[in-house]
Amino acid sequence: MTFKKFIKTVTFIEILKGMALTLSRFFSRSVTIQYPDERRPIAPGFRGQHALAKHPQTGEAKCVGCGLCATICPSQCIHVFREKGKVSRYEIEVLRCIYCGFCVEACPYGAVVLTENYEYSDYSKENLYMTKEKLLSNWDKYMPGNKGEEYFKRFWRPMSGDFETPSQQPMFRGKRS
Amino acid sequence: MDQVEKIFETRELNVNMGPQHPATHGVLRLVLDLDGETVVNVTPYVGYLHRGIEKLGESLSYFQALPLTDRMDYVSAMSNNIGYVVAVEKLFGIEAPERAKFIRTMVGEMSRISNHLLWLATHALDIGAMTVFLYCFREREWILELFEKICGARLTVTYPRIGGVRNDITQEFLESLWKFTEEFPSRILEYETLIDQNRMWLKRTIGIGVISAEEAVNWGLTGPTLRGSGVPYDVRKFTPYDAYDRVEFDVPVGTEGDTYDRYRCRMIEMRQSNNIVRQCIEKLPPGPIMADAPKFTLHPKDAMFPITHPTKEHAFYIDEKVCKGCGMCLRACPVKAITGEKKKPHKIDQAICLQCANCLAVCKFKALKIVPGGKGLSEDKLKELAQAPLPEEITKAKEHLVEHFTFIKRGPRAPEGDLYVATEVPKGELGFYFVSDGSGKPYRMRVRAPSFIHAGVLPRLCVGHLVADVIANIGTIDIVLGECDR
């Protein structure tokens, strides 16, 4: 054992260094969030509970019932039933959904969205079986005003712009810090 | 005396560790044969988290199977997605555009950092260093928030797509990621201050789970678990995919092949990943984010707007002169609005029709016409209007819509053949092997999961050591049972 190593061993220097670090953290700001009282901000485009989009003018569901969402769904949790000229039932089994967002991408009509709501746990399965009425009311609740349009603009992909070079694209603009 | 010896006979103690054990990183069950504190034999049992992902992949189209890969190694879902997407792209023979490649490399390395952070956190917690656990989760949370900013999900991201990525990144994301990369090296220093020289950490890791380079190769180990033994094998260097051939990074290797060396390797890898992310941000080129391969990617939504926009009230009409009466549209119609006998022209009942375009997608003879603004008009009027030539934008939109429907109903068709593509995920080499019979679904999808192979080496590492070192060994090979059992 060299002298240096001996000094290190008897002075507990590395442990003291670690202790100093944890002590300094003791005086810094806490990073934990007291969940039910405070919530972290949700990024736009969060893939949460579903909603059926409404026509901006008529206020009716945009869905025409083509069934592409039900076809693409990897967990097959969407059921579409149609009757003469209208969609009679549109149901999503929330408990089976994996929130991949493929239904949004598959829909050519822009009729289904994933909203930012993530707090909808419940005691009964019936409440988590979303019917058309519930899904439409979700649209009013979580996509009020212009929010729905903004959502489609950013997250209803791909658009033609994704296949070509747009004029303005997010680029690195030098070190700023 | 014989009686006494029989009663106090020395027997190996059989201990069941797991499947519900806090230190087994999932549902790994180990049956330990113990002689006192020394491990005589270890038998790992896997399969408690088996969900049949390989079999599921056979029943889903190439596009649909992507979210399954999120659920394999849920700690670094992004890397798994990239592995799958790179393999499928090679099978299809398409290539993602440059910008998409850089974005993928960037998020892949972010996922490597988050995986190594979780590994360090749990590994240190298992060994007894609780503070590191809390510190690592602080930074991991930061990365997860960045993931949420780009794709709306924190863990099961499903962000890359076949032929590119889902959506472009934002300026805000780029800047906050840059801020992260500036901050992160100092955070790694913090972890190292806590454990790197700590005498308890050294005692628990040095000389534990030693495996020589030759043996490690023979066991099929990959990733940092192999590199800790001094073999500089890294898929990113040997067969570069995405943008790895355009960024500079070193492959750290250990010398002894023990738990401490593997720990050092991963710590250096985090720094290298941080560097790669920075290089990707700096070099990020402008350009498209989806490959121009209409048969293998989703179609642009705005190109379909002339037909699908809610304000456009059009009607569908079957041209009697062209319709051969094959019955395809009849079967495709979800509301049975189309009537007609076989080999005779069909008719659409406008009162029932949903205008959903399902019939449009299946008609081979182009007998189905779109009548712009024809909703609610009489049959004769529609007949008259259907003869008029369509505006060009609607003809184009119709083409896109038909291909969109076909893409989703059948899935992208892969050429016949088979291939194996490996990518470097944080755990090691993740390989996808596809056998394609030319349809929209793989005939066989095989996943070479590094965790499964690493779980197999546990007996070799543990035998002869103490029980407490089993925990250290489970941590050091970095397994996730979701990927191991698939």
mmCIF file of C-alpha atoms in Angstrom, chain A residues 5-128:
data_model
loop_
_atom_site.group_PDB
_atom_site.id
_atom_site.type_symbol
_atom_site.label_atom_id
_atom_site.label_comp_id
_atom_site.label_asym_id
_atom_site.label_seq_id
_atom_site.Cartn_x
_atom_site.Cartn_y
_atom_site.Cartn_z
ATOM 1 C CA LYS A 5 -3.498 5.130 -0.862
ATOM 2 C CA PHE A 6 -3.018 4.788 2.874
ATOM 3 C CA ILE A 7 -4.035 8.399 3.439
ATOM 4 C CA LYS A 8 -7.068 7.882 1.210
ATOM 5 C CA THR A 9 -8.093 4.822 3.143
ATOM 6 C CA VAL A 10 -7.794 6.248 6.628
ATOM 7 C CA THR A 11 -9.370 9.641 5.842
ATOM 8 C CA PHE A 12 -12.455 8.195 4.091
ATOM 9 C CA ILE A 13 -11.915 10.912 1.503
ATOM 10 C CA GLU A 14 -14.105 9.374 -1.236
ATOM 11 C CA ILE A 15 -16.991 8.811 1.134
ATOM 12 C CA LEU A 16 -16.702 12.350 2.466
ATOM 13 C CA LYS A 17 -16.798 13.675 -1.108
ATOM 14 C CA GLY A 18 -20.013 11.769 -1.718
ATOM 15 C CA MET A 19 -21.479 12.994 1.547
ATOM 16 C CA ALA A 20 -20.606 16.576 0.608
ATOM 17 C CA LEU A 21 -22.496 16.155 -2.650
ATOM 18 C CA THR A 22 -25.605 14.793 -0.974
ATOM 19 C CA LEU A 23 -25.389 17.553 1.620
ATOM 20 C CA SER A 24 -25.263 20.212 -1.102
ATOM 21 C CA ARG A 25 -28.395 18.671 -2.614
ATOM 22 C CA PHE A 26 -30.056 19.105 0.748
ATOM 23 C CA PHE A 27 -30.117 22.859 0.168
ATOM 24 C CA SER A 28 -31.092 22.826 -3.502
ATOM 25 C CA ARG A 29 -34.600 22.962 -4.900
ATOM 26 C CA SER A 30 -36.635 19.774 -4.740
ATOM 27 C CA VAL A 31 -37.342 18.033 -8.050
ATOM 28 C CA THR A 32 -40.236 15.917 -6.842
ATOM 29 C CA ILE A 33 -43.801 16.926 -7.591
ATOM 30 C CA GLN A 34 -46.567 16.441 -5.051
ATOM 31 C CA TYR A 35 -48.813 14.755 -7.588
ATOM 32 C CA PRO A 36 -52.480 15.286 -6.829
ATOM 33 C CA ASP A 37 -51.800 18.840 -5.653
ATOM 34 C CA GLU A 38 -49.491 19.857 -8.471
ATOM 35 C CA ARG A 39 -49.252 18.363 -11.934
ATOM 36 C CA ARG A 40 -46.479 18.447 -14.468
ATOM 37 C CA PRO A 41 -47.251 20.202 -17.734
ATOM 38 C CA ILE A 42 -48.431 17.874 -20.474
ATOM 39 C CA ALA A 43 -46.775 18.300 -23.852
ATOM 40 C CA PRO A 44 -49.145 18.953 -26.757
ATOM 41 C CA GLY A 45 -49.909 15.820 -28.694
ATOM 42 C CA PHE A 46 -49.938 13.653 -25.592
ATOM 43 C CA ARG A 47 -51.482 10.306 -26.355
ATOM 44 C CA GLY A 48 -54.192 9.979 -23.725
ATOM 45 C CA GLN A 49 -57.919 9.316 -23.753
ATOM 46 C CA HIS A 50 -59.711 9.194 -27.078
ATOM 47 C CA ALA A 51 -62.199 11.608 -28.539
ATOM 48 C CA LEU A 52 -64.259 11.786 -31.700
ATOM 49 C CA ALA A 53 -63.777 15.022 -33.604
ATOM 50 C CA LYS A 54 -66.745 17.216 -34.365
ATOM 51 C CA HIS A 55 -67.388 19.110 -37.548
ATOM 52 C CA PRO A 56 -66.436 22.739 -36.854
ATOM 53 C CA GLN A 57 -69.586 24.094 -38.505
ATOM 54 C CA THR A 58 -72.344 21.549 -38.032
ATOM 55 C CA GLY A 59 -71.165 20.160 -34.702
ATOM 56 C CA GLU A 60 -71.731 16.593 -35.794
ATOM 57 C CA ALA A 61 -69.173 13.801 -35.707
ATOM 58 C CA LYS A 62 -66.685 13.927 -38.559
ATOM 59 C CA CYS A 63 -66.528 10.143 -38.590
ATOM 60 C CA VAL A 64 -68.115 8.587 -41.666
ATOM 61 C CA GLY A 65 -67.600 5.012 -40.540
ATOM 62 C CA CYS A 66 -65.082 3.730 -43.066
ATOM 63 C CA GLY A 67 -63.582 1.441 -40.421
ATOM 64 C CA LEU A 68 -59.893 2.066 -41.192
ATOM 65 C CA CYS A 69 -59.167 2.765 -37.520
ATOM 66 C CA ALA A 70 -60.672 -0.583 -36.574
ATOM 67 C CA THR A 71 -58.570 -2.271 -39.265
ATOM 68 C CA ILE A 72 -55.242 -0.725 -38.314
ATOM 69 C CA CYS A 73 -55.676 -1.023 -34.525
ATOM 70 C CA PRO A 74 -53.019 -3.546 -33.390
ATOM 71 C CA SER A 75 -55.053 -4.526 -30.317
ATOM 72 C CA GLN A 76 -58.392 -4.451 -32.121
ATOM 73 C CA CYS A 77 -60.118 -2.333 -29.522
ATOM 74 C CA ILE A 78 -62.206 -0.174 -31.882
ATOM 75 C CA HIS A 79 -65.636 -1.336 -32.984
ATOM 76 C CA VAL A 80 -67.589 0.553 -35.625
ATOM 77 C CA PHE A 81 -71.240 -0.271 -36.334
ATOM 78 C CA ARG A 82 -73.169 1.434 -39.103
ATOM 79 C CA GLU A 83 -76.820 1.613 -39.962
ATOM 80 C CA LYS A 84 -78.481 3.087 -42.981
ATOM 81 C CA GLY A 85 -76.458 6.151 -43.815
ATOM 82 C CA LYS A 86 -74.979 6.821 -40.394
ATOM 83 C CA VAL A 87 -72.575 5.510 -37.796
ATOM 84 C CA SER A 88 -74.871 4.061 -35.171
ATOM 85 C CA ARG A 89 -72.238 2.947 -32.679
ATOM 86 C CA TYR A 90 -68.568 3.799 -32.371
ATOM 87 C CA GLU A 91 -66.954 2.125 -29.400
ATOM 88 C CA ILE A 92 -63.455 1.940 -27.992
ATOM 89 C CA GLU A 93 -62.429 -0.537 -25.352
ATOM 90 C CA VAL A 94 -60.134 1.715 -23.389
ATOM 91 C CA LEU A 95 -58.763 -1.132 -21.308
ATOM 92 C CA ARG A 96 -57.383 -2.828 -24.407
ATOM 93 C CA CYS A 97 -55.978 0.255 -26.094
ATOM 94 C CA ILE A 98 -52.194 0.518 -26.260
ATOM 95 C CA TYR A 99 -52.131 4.236 -27.203
ATOM 96 C CA CYS A 100 -50.000 3.813 -30.299
ATOM 97 C CA GLY A 101 -51.977 6.502 -32.101
ATOM 98 C CA PHE A 102 -52.323 4.495 -35.311
ATOM 99 C CA CYS A 103 -56.077 5.173 -35.442
ATOM 100 C CA VAL A 104 -55.331 8.886 -35.723
ATOM 101 C CA GLU A 105 -52.859 8.260 -38.513
ATOM 102 C CA ALA A 106 -55.066 5.836 -40.402
ATOM 103 C CA CYS A 107 -58.170 8.025 -40.413
ATOM 104 C CA PRO A 108 -58.280 9.955 -43.693
ATOM 105 C CA TYR A 109 -61.151 12.075 -42.401
ATOM 106 C CA GLY A 110 -59.464 13.367 -39.244
ATOM 107 C CA ALA A 111 -62.235 12.062 -37.046
ATOM 108 C CA VAL A 112 -60.490 10.448 -34.097
ATOM 109 C CA VAL A 113 -57.917 12.020 -31.777
ATOM 110 C CA LEU A 114 -56.038 11.185 -28.611
ATOM 111 C CA THR A 115 -56.511 13.916 -26.026
ATOM 112 C CA GLU A 116 -54.319 15.031 -23.157
ATOM 113 C CA ASN A 117 -56.508 13.484 -20.489
ATOM 114 C CA TYR A 118 -54.765 10.701 -18.619
ATOM 115 C CA GLU A 119 -56.709 10.651 -15.372
ATOM 116 C CA TYR A 120 -59.726 8.494 -16.050
ATOM 117 C CA SER A 121 -59.302 5.440 -13.885
ATOM 118 C CA ASP A 122 -62.528 3.921 -12.723
ATOM 119 C CA TYR A 123 -63.955 1.078 -10.699
ATOM 120 C CA SER A 124 -66.222 -0.349 -13.358
ATOM 121 C CA LYS A 125 -65.501 -1.683 -16.812
ATOM 122 C CA GLU A 126 -68.659 -0.119 -18.225
ATOM 123 C CA ASN A 127 -67.365 3.383 -17.613
ATOM 124 C CA LEU A 128 -64.157 2.533 -19.437
#
